[in-house]
Amino acid sequence: MADASSHFPATRWTLLQALREGTEADVKVALEALCKAYWTPLYIVARQSGLNVHDAEDSVQGFFESVLQNEALLKADQSLGKLRSFLLVAYERYRIKVWRSKTALKRGAGVEPLSFSSGDGAEERYLQVASEGADIETLYNREWARSLLERSLAALRLEYVSQGQEERFGLFIVYLTQTVNDETLAQAAVKNGMSYAAFRQSVFRMRRHYRARIEDELALTLGTRDADVIRQEMLDLFKAF
Amino acid sequence: MSNPHYNLIAGNERDILAQMIADEEMQEAGVDGFIGPYRLVECLGEGGFGFVWRAEQTEPVRRDVALKVLKRGMDTAQVLARFSLEQQALASMEHPHIAALLDAGVTHDGRPYFAMELVRGKALTDYCQDKALPWQDRVALFRDVCGGVQHAHQKGMIHRDLKPSNILVAEVDGKPVPKIIDFGIAKAMTGMPMQEAFFTRVGHVMGTPLYMSPEQLAGSKDIDIRSDVYALGVLFYEMLTGSLPYHSLVKETTSVTEMLRILNDERPVRPSVKVTETVKMTAVREAMQQKALKHVTGIPVDLDWIILKALENERDRRYDSVALLMADVEHFLRDEPVLARPPSLSYLAGRWIKRNRLVFAAACVCLCAICGGAAVALWQAHEARLAQRVAETESARAQQESARAQQAVGFLTAMLDRVATEIFNGRNPEAMKLALENSQQTIDELSHDPALQAELYRRVGWLYEAMGERKLALPLIQAHMKALGKIHGRDSQIALDAELAFLTKTIDHGARSSAPPLVEDLLKRLTEQGKGRSGFWFMTKRQLVRAWTKLEQPVKASKAAREVLEEMKGLDLPATTVFSVRASCIDALREAKEYDMAERVAADALEMLRDEPTIKGRHEWVEDKLIEVMRDRGHFQKAMDVLAARVERLKIQGGDDPRPLITALLALGVAASNAGKVDAAIQHASEAHATVSQLAPTAEALKTPGSLQTLRDAQVDALCDLASYESRAKKHVEAIAHAREAYRIADELGNVTRMGESLQRLADAQTQAGDLDGAFETYQLSSERSGRRGANYLRWHEDLQSMCEIRLKQGRAEEALKLAVELWHKEMESKEARADKGHLSGVARLGLNCHQAWVKKHPGETGPAEVEEWREVVKRR
């Protein structure tokens, strides 16, 4: 997972900017990041809409290939709403119109097919979420949020590892992903031979870093780092659970 | 999963995101983790208003508090001003079931916060569920909550936002102690956008203030303690049944308007029934809930009435205070009789009447007629009963009448109660019809009092008439005639009046071809009795003219008309008679295309109105007939002139009732549209709309139903007309907007007929504008609305048919064919539709067209089985 997506925060380019204005190499990386982020959420949509495993894979694959050639997406801007919602709508449209009439099987001429390895494990995810009994859009948003948190966490890990703090990461990570109160923190501090204040501060610092990585990821697809927009997106994702 | 972090994240997403959002809040709101004198410790939760923190207070005492920090966008100054007004009252509240509000202030980034007693507990309903409390314990908990609310009411505090998440249950010494939080906050935030962006756990309805009383939902400023009584009712309902009173009807997307409509239209299922249902229907995935509910089966019926009384829409019908509600709960706990009783049937009838205004406006006319002898407001009825008053001596008759009226009232009340019972048992509005059908048997058994029997036949007959059930009305009107014949003799004037009334109705909508011989027979009998060429004889002969006109026999109609006009000449007849006969002759002559003569007769009739005060007000009646003549012969401009003159006349007259003017303007619009002057039509319809809009829509005005109801109806009519003219003038945007507005109002009024009409106009406008998908959706909405209301099946079929045609037009043959099959099945289910062969073959033809288009796309495939049936039906025609 330490891959395409983590290249991007450095360049400060959003995915769409890269698609529109980047060099050929940028476009390729951007597309791969795009596909990685959205493959599983869309796969779940496909399965939940009644496609079988093969058809769902083909359909999502076909969708991303059509994205490659699709001018509309490249021209997509803020006015179309968030990329997340836009892709869901675009995919639904694709699935109904293109996939059903089976023209999706005609592979794009002259375009080098990408390998979308993100398909691995998608079915496993689907089976996990399918029983949650929510509507398609909610499932999609949940899966997207889940993968967002994962990618951010991977990026966070990379950050710690690159500073030689892999152990530290392993120590505090549990406190990132669950609500902690004073008592648990105090106990953990004692167990690790640290003062309560120092331990608490480390957890909070790591959480701040995690939040920064999440913001990076969000900025990629939102096309902005505006604090209000990012906060709203987090609230929206929160509401999916 | 290839990703090692998956397990850390899965299942924790909500917490992670909440933490992230909260961290940011903390950074922004607090300075070094402090808000005011409070150190933030942990985030306890979040709601539509903002976040709740556990915080630590060090000065003056060291204690933990709950700190509620409001979202941005609240008007801080206003909130705090309101809060300080209440502070004294708040400070005086001391009750074991109320969490004390300690303090309020402003964060450094300018947001209001409230500090209150920290309660470590679960939301009330969650607690009941998790502990699987038996209902007895739930009732006891509820009584405690009432105690808290009552205490606050005594201190002059209304909560305004009672809901499970505002009532936390903590365990003290192993015993559950509920505590109400947030007292005083809702009041302080009045007018703040707190209804927006509620975000609660999945499964809870979002953004819908489900615990609010109807008056709060409607945005009334006049909120009193009875709003809390209502919220407690909802709460109690949920505690006992595990779901909300209107659970199945309210969706996430339900708007406040829709919610108000549901409250107005529906009654909640009684809690005891609800629990039984839920247990029966619960699916496996709700097994947990089922387990919890097992403990609440067998809720005593008395609790139903307590809850339903608290849940009354009109606050006057609720408990006047929480004290009374609590007293009733205590009575119940002590097995004493409770105050609350099932809503009386007559009250339920009232609710039903409110919902079915159209039918009942008419039905009430009948009731009024019984009670006070007021004339039925229908011209025909008036005519039929003219002679009735002459027969017997005044006093004896008056006595008999009043005794009879009393019995009739009693009978009809019982009948309406029966209707109400049907409704109460959840049956459809057909209940009215059913009850009337049953009542007919009761009337048949009343042979010991033939006079009452006769009267009731007439009343129920008119009731059917008013409901539009004309085929059912006729036998009763006939029975009325026969009963009177038996009592007074067939040739008594009273029986003759009834006979004429029956003939009139037969011609209007009965077996019309049988009418002319019946009328001829009556005429002959009258002549034999020496009543030839009397007023009554002419009124009878008039029916012959009407019969031939209605039977579309223009030659016979015009012959009869010329005859009767000739016969009247030189006789000294009552003006009303001459006038009525002339009016009917206009129609006959128009049918026969003898336009000049028709216009002459109309002119004569209008001339009469100048010096015959008795029949004033009938001017428009004849004028309308004249306009029809002009329209039929293509003299649209003349029709416009007549109507324009009428508009002028009405404008000069002024007067309190604007409806005649609005009707005239709309008629003028129609005439202009016929004349091809679309712009003029738009102008007149706009004027009608402007006139009615000035008068109609304020909420205040809606309080007096009678007249204003129809004003609002007129508003819908004006908008509908306007939309269709604009559509013709290719002003699509305006047309669609006006049709939508018409629908909005019709929907608000709950007027099914006009809802259908306005949706039809909307769909037309959309079709004209080329928005076929939009039109399709509109038809779909229309079919859902009428389907849901259980009324007007024909309309439903039409909608489906239109949807099918659109898909066919769009070349979406698969969908079209599917709709055609669905439509066909609907038709087959309906007895009326099956009987209407012409209609049926039309539907079959549409089906075949769809099939044809489908075959083109699917060569070699076999279509649905219905195709054969369609071929058969079309061939038979």
Short mmCIF file of N, CA, C and O in Angstrom, two decimals, chain B residues 303-372:
data_model
loop_
_atom_site.label_atom_id
_atom_site.label_comp_id
_atom_site.label_asym_id
_atom_site.label_seq_id
_atom_site.Cartn_x
_atom_site.Cartn_y
_atom_site.Cartn_z
N LEU B 303 -53.14 1.16 29.05
CA LEU B 303 -51.94 1.92 28.70
C LEU B 303 -52.08 2.53 27.31
O LEU B 303 -51.61 3.62 27.04
N ASP B 304 -52.73 1.77 26.42
CA ASP B 304 -52.99 2.30 25.08
C ASP B 304 -53.65 3.67 25.16
O ASP B 304 -53.23 4.63 24.53
N TRP B 305 -54.69 3.71 25.97
CA TRP B 305 -55.47 4.96 25.98
C TRP B 305 -54.70 6.09 26.62
O TRP B 305 -54.82 7.24 26.23
N ILE B 306 -53.89 5.73 27.63
CA ILE B 306 -53.06 6.77 28.26
C ILE B 306 -52.14 7.37 27.20
O ILE B 306 -52.03 8.59 27.04
N ILE B 307 -51.49 6.50 26.45
CA ILE B 307 -50.53 6.98 25.45
C ILE B 307 -51.23 7.75 24.35
O ILE B 307 -50.82 8.85 23.97
N LEU B 308 -52.32 7.19 23.87
CA LEU B 308 -53.00 7.86 22.76
C LEU B 308 -53.58 9.20 23.18
O LEU B 308 -53.65 10.13 22.38
N LYS B 309 -53.96 9.29 24.44
CA LYS B 309 -54.46 10.59 24.90
C LYS B 309 -53.33 11.62 24.93
O LYS B 309 -53.52 12.77 24.57
N ALA B 310 -52.14 11.18 25.35
CA ALA B 310 -51.00 12.10 25.35
C ALA B 310 -50.61 12.47 23.92
O ALA B 310 -50.06 13.53 23.68
N LEU B 311 -50.91 11.58 22.98
CA LEU B 311 -50.48 11.77 21.59
C LEU B 311 -51.52 12.48 20.73
O LEU B 311 -51.38 12.52 19.52
N GLU B 312 -52.55 13.01 21.33
CA GLU B 312 -53.56 13.69 20.51
C GLU B 312 -52.93 14.85 19.74
O GLU B 312 -52.06 15.55 20.25
N ASN B 313 -53.38 15.03 18.50
CA ASN B 313 -52.86 16.14 17.70
C ASN B 313 -53.28 17.49 18.27
O ASN B 313 -52.50 18.44 18.28
N GLU B 314 -54.55 17.56 18.67
CA GLU B 314 -55.02 18.83 19.23
C GLU B 314 -54.70 18.82 20.70
O GLU B 314 -55.10 17.93 21.44
N ARG B 315 -54.00 19.85 21.12
CA ARG B 315 -53.50 19.79 22.49
C ARG B 315 -54.62 19.87 23.51
O ARG B 315 -54.46 19.41 24.63
N ASP B 316 -55.76 20.44 23.12
CA ASP B 316 -56.89 20.49 24.05
C ASP B 316 -57.36 19.09 24.43
O ASP B 316 -58.01 18.90 25.44
N ARG B 317 -57.06 18.13 23.57
CA ARG B 317 -57.52 16.78 23.85
C ARG B 317 -56.49 15.97 24.63
O ARG B 317 -56.76 14.85 25.03
N ARG B 318 -55.29 16.53 24.76
CA ARG B 318 -54.28 15.81 25.54
C ARG B 318 -54.54 16.00 27.03
O ARG B 318 -55.42 16.75 27.42
N TYR B 319 -53.70 15.36 27.85
CA TYR B 319 -53.72 15.69 29.26
C TYR B 319 -53.36 17.15 29.40
O TYR B 319 -52.44 17.63 28.72
N ASP B 320 -54.06 17.85 30.30
CA ASP B 320 -53.77 19.26 30.47
C ASP B 320 -52.41 19.50 31.09
O ASP B 320 -51.83 20.57 30.95
N SER B 321 -51.92 18.50 31.81
CA SER B 321 -50.61 18.68 32.44
C SER B 321 -49.95 17.32 32.58
O SER B 321 -50.61 16.28 32.49
N VAL B 322 -48.64 17.37 32.82
CA VAL B 322 -47.92 16.12 33.05
C VAL B 322 -48.39 15.50 34.36
O VAL B 322 -48.42 14.28 34.51
N ALA B 323 -48.83 16.37 35.29
CA ALA B 323 -49.34 15.85 36.56
C ALA B 323 -50.50 14.89 36.31
O ALA B 323 -50.57 13.81 36.90
N LEU B 324 -51.39 15.29 35.40
CA LEU B 324 -52.55 14.45 35.11
C LEU B 324 -52.13 13.16 34.41
O LEU B 324 -52.65 12.08 34.70
N LEU B 325 -51.17 13.29 33.51
CA LEU B 325 -50.66 12.11 32.82
C LEU B 325 -50.05 11.14 33.83
O LEU B 325 -50.32 9.94 33.84
N MET B 326 -49.24 11.74 34.73
CA MET B 326 -48.58 10.91 35.73
C MET B 326 -49.62 10.28 36.66
O MET B 326 -49.49 9.11 37.03
N ALA B 327 -50.63 11.06 37.01
CA ALA B 327 -51.68 10.53 37.88
C ALA B 327 -52.33 9.31 37.23
O ALA B 327 -52.58 8.30 37.89
N ASP B 328 -52.56 9.41 35.93
CA ASP B 328 -53.19 8.30 35.24
C ASP B 328 -52.28 7.07 35.24
O ASP B 328 -52.74 5.95 35.39
N VAL B 329 -50.98 7.32 35.03
CA VAL B 329 -50.03 6.20 35.06
C VAL B 329 -50.05 5.57 36.45
O VAL B 329 -50.03 4.35 36.60
N GLU B 330 -50.14 6.42 37.47
CA GLU B 330 -50.18 5.88 38.82
C GLU B 330 -51.47 5.13 39.10
O GLU B 330 -51.46 4.07 39.72
N HIS B 331 -52.59 5.68 38.62
CA HIS B 331 -53.85 4.95 38.72
C HIS B 331 -53.66 3.56 38.13
O HIS B 331 -54.06 2.56 38.70
N PHE B 332 -53.05 3.57 36.97
CA PHE B 332 -52.85 2.30 36.29
C PHE B 332 -52.01 1.36 37.13
O PHE B 332 -52.33 0.18 37.29
N LEU B 333 -50.90 1.88 37.66
CA LEU B 333 -50.01 1.02 38.45
C LEU B 333 -50.73 0.47 39.67
O LEU B 333 -50.39 -0.58 40.18
N ARG B 334 -51.74 1.21 40.15
CA ARG B 334 -52.50 0.76 41.32
C ARG B 334 -53.78 0.03 40.92
O ARG B 334 -54.65 -0.19 41.75
N ASP B 335 -53.89 -0.26 39.64
CA ASP B 335 -55.07 -0.96 39.13
C ASP B 335 -56.37 -0.20 39.33
O ASP B 335 -57.44 -0.78 39.47
N GLU B 336 -56.26 1.12 39.38
CA GLU B 336 -57.48 1.91 39.47
C GLU B 336 -57.90 2.31 38.06
O GLU B 336 -57.09 2.29 37.15
N PRO B 337 -59.16 2.68 37.90
CA PRO B 337 -59.58 3.10 36.54
C PRO B 337 -58.80 4.33 36.09
O PRO B 337 -58.49 5.20 36.90
N VAL B 338 -58.45 4.37 34.81
CA VAL B 338 -57.70 5.52 34.31
C VAL B 338 -58.67 6.52 33.67
O VAL B 338 -59.76 6.17 33.26
N LEU B 339 -58.20 7.76 33.62
CA LEU B 339 -59.02 8.84 33.04
C LEU B 339 -59.18 8.67 31.54
O LEU B 339 -60.23 8.91 30.98
N ALA B 340 -58.07 8.28 30.91
CA ALA B 340 -58.08 8.21 29.45
C ALA B 340 -59.00 7.10 28.99
O ALA B 340 -59.06 6.03 29.59
N ARG B 341 -59.73 7.35 27.95
CA ARG B 341 -60.69 6.39 27.41
C ARG B 341 -60.47 6.33 25.91
O ARG B 341 -59.91 7.25 25.34
N PRO B 342 -60.93 5.25 25.32
CA PRO B 342 -60.82 5.24 23.85
C PRO B 342 -61.46 6.49 23.29
O PRO B 342 -62.48 6.93 23.81
N PRO B 343 -60.85 7.06 22.28
CA PRO B 343 -61.44 8.24 21.66
C PRO B 343 -62.86 7.89 21.25
O PRO B 343 -63.09 6.80 20.73
N SER B 344 -63.80 8.79 21.50
CA SER B 344 -65.18 8.45 21.19
C SER B 344 -65.34 8.30 19.69
O SER B 344 -64.62 8.91 18.90
N LEU B 345 -66.27 7.45 19.32
CA LEU B 345 -66.45 7.19 17.89
C LEU B 345 -66.85 8.44 17.15
O LEU B 345 -66.42 8.67 16.03
N SER B 346 -67.65 9.28 17.81
CA SER B 346 -68.06 10.48 17.10
C SER B 346 -66.86 11.38 16.85
O SER B 346 -66.75 12.04 15.83
N TYR B 347 -65.91 11.37 17.80
CA TYR B 347 -64.70 12.16 17.58
C TYR B 347 -63.90 11.61 16.40
O TYR B 347 -63.42 12.34 15.55
N LEU B 348 -63.80 10.27 16.37
CA LEU B 348 -63.07 9.66 15.25
C LEU B 348 -63.75 9.98 13.94
O LEU B 348 -63.10 10.24 12.92
N ALA B 349 -65.10 9.97 13.98
CA ALA B 349 -65.82 10.34 12.77
C ALA B 349 -65.40 11.73 12.35
O ALA B 349 -65.17 12.00 11.17
N GLY B 350 -65.23 12.60 13.36
CA GLY B 350 -64.80 13.96 13.07
C GLY B 350 -63.46 13.99 12.37
O GLY B 350 -63.27 14.69 11.38
N ARG B 351 -62.53 13.19 12.87
CA ARG B 351 -61.21 13.12 12.23
C ARG B 351 -61.34 12.66 10.79
O ARG B 351 -60.68 13.16 9.89
N TRP B 352 -62.23 11.66 10.63
CA TRP B 352 -62.39 11.12 9.29
C TRP B 352 -62.97 12.18 8.35
O TRP B 352 -62.53 12.34 7.22
N ILE B 353 -63.93 12.89 8.91
CA ILE B 353 -64.56 13.95 8.11
C ILE B 353 -63.50 14.95 7.68
O ILE B 353 -63.45 15.37 6.53
N LYS B 354 -62.59 15.29 8.60
CA LYS B 354 -61.57 16.25 8.28
C LYS B 354 -60.73 15.80 7.10
O LYS B 354 -60.25 16.59 6.31
N ARG B 355 -60.54 14.48 7.05
CA ARG B 355 -59.67 13.97 6.00
C ARG B 355 -60.39 13.79 4.68
O ARG B 355 -59.78 13.66 3.64
N ASN B 356 -61.70 13.68 4.73
CA ASN B 356 -62.43 13.42 3.50
C ASN B 356 -63.42 14.54 3.25
O ASN B 356 -64.60 14.33 3.10
N ARG B 357 -62.86 15.74 3.20
CA ARG B 357 -63.72 16.92 3.17
C ARG B 357 -64.72 16.92 2.04
O ARG B 357 -65.88 17.24 2.22
N LEU B 358 -64.26 16.51 0.87
CA LEU B 358 -65.13 16.59 -0.30
C LEU B 358 -66.41 15.83 -0.08
O LEU B 358 -67.51 16.36 -0.23
N VAL B 359 -66.25 14.58 0.32
CA VAL B 359 -67.40 13.73 0.53
C VAL B 359 -68.24 14.30 1.66
O VAL B 359 -69.46 14.36 1.59
N PHE B 360 -67.54 14.72 2.70
CA PHE B 360 -68.29 15.06 3.88
C PHE B 360 -68.93 16.43 3.85
O PHE B 360 -69.94 16.65 4.51
N ALA B 361 -68.37 17.31 3.07
CA ALA B 361 -69.05 18.59 2.92
C ALA B 361 -70.47 18.30 2.49
O ALA B 361 -71.43 18.84 3.04
N ALA B 362 -70.59 17.39 1.55
CA ALA B 362 -71.91 17.04 1.04
C ALA B 362 -72.71 16.26 2.06
O ALA B 362 -73.89 16.53 2.29
N ALA B 363 -72.07 15.31 2.72
CA ALA B 363 -72.78 14.51 3.70
C ALA B 363 -73.33 15.40 4.81
O ALA B 363 -74.43 15.18 5.31
N CYS B 364 -72.56 16.43 5.14
CA CYS B 364 -72.99 17.31 6.22
C CYS B 364 -74.22 18.11 5.81
O CYS B 364 -75.08 18.42 6.63
N VAL B 365 -74.29 18.44 4.54
CA VAL B 365 -75.48 19.11 4.04
C VAL B 365 -76.70 18.27 4.41
O VAL B 365 -77.71 18.77 4.89
N CYS B 366 -76.57 16.97 4.23
CA CYS B 366 -77.68 16.07 4.53
C CYS B 366 -78.00 16.09 6.01
O CYS B 366 -79.15 16.17 6.41
N LEU B 367 -76.95 16.04 6.84
CA LEU B 367 -77.19 16.07 8.28
C LEU B 367 -77.88 17.35 8.68
O LEU B 367 -78.83 17.36 9.45
N CYS B 368 -77.42 18.46 8.09
CA CYS B 368 -78.03 19.74 8.39
C CYS B 368 -79.49 19.72 8.01
O CYS B 368 -80.36 20.21 8.73
N ALA B 369 -79.76 19.15 6.88
CA ALA B 369 -81.14 19.11 6.38
C ALA B 369 -82.02 18.39 7.38
O ALA B 369 -83.15 18.79 7.64
N ILE B 370 -81.50 17.34 7.96
CA ILE B 370 -82.27 16.59 8.95
C ILE B 370 -82.48 17.43 10.20
O ILE B 370 -83.58 17.55 10.72
N CYS B 371 -81.42 18.04 10.66
CA CYS B 371 -81.50 18.76 11.92
C CYS B 371 -82.39 19.99 11.80
O CYS B 371 -83.29 20.20 12.61
N GLY B 372 -82.17 20.78 10.84
CA GLY B 372 -82.86 22.07 10.81
C GLY B 372 -83.81 22.23 9.65
O GLY B 372 -84.46 23.26 9.53
#
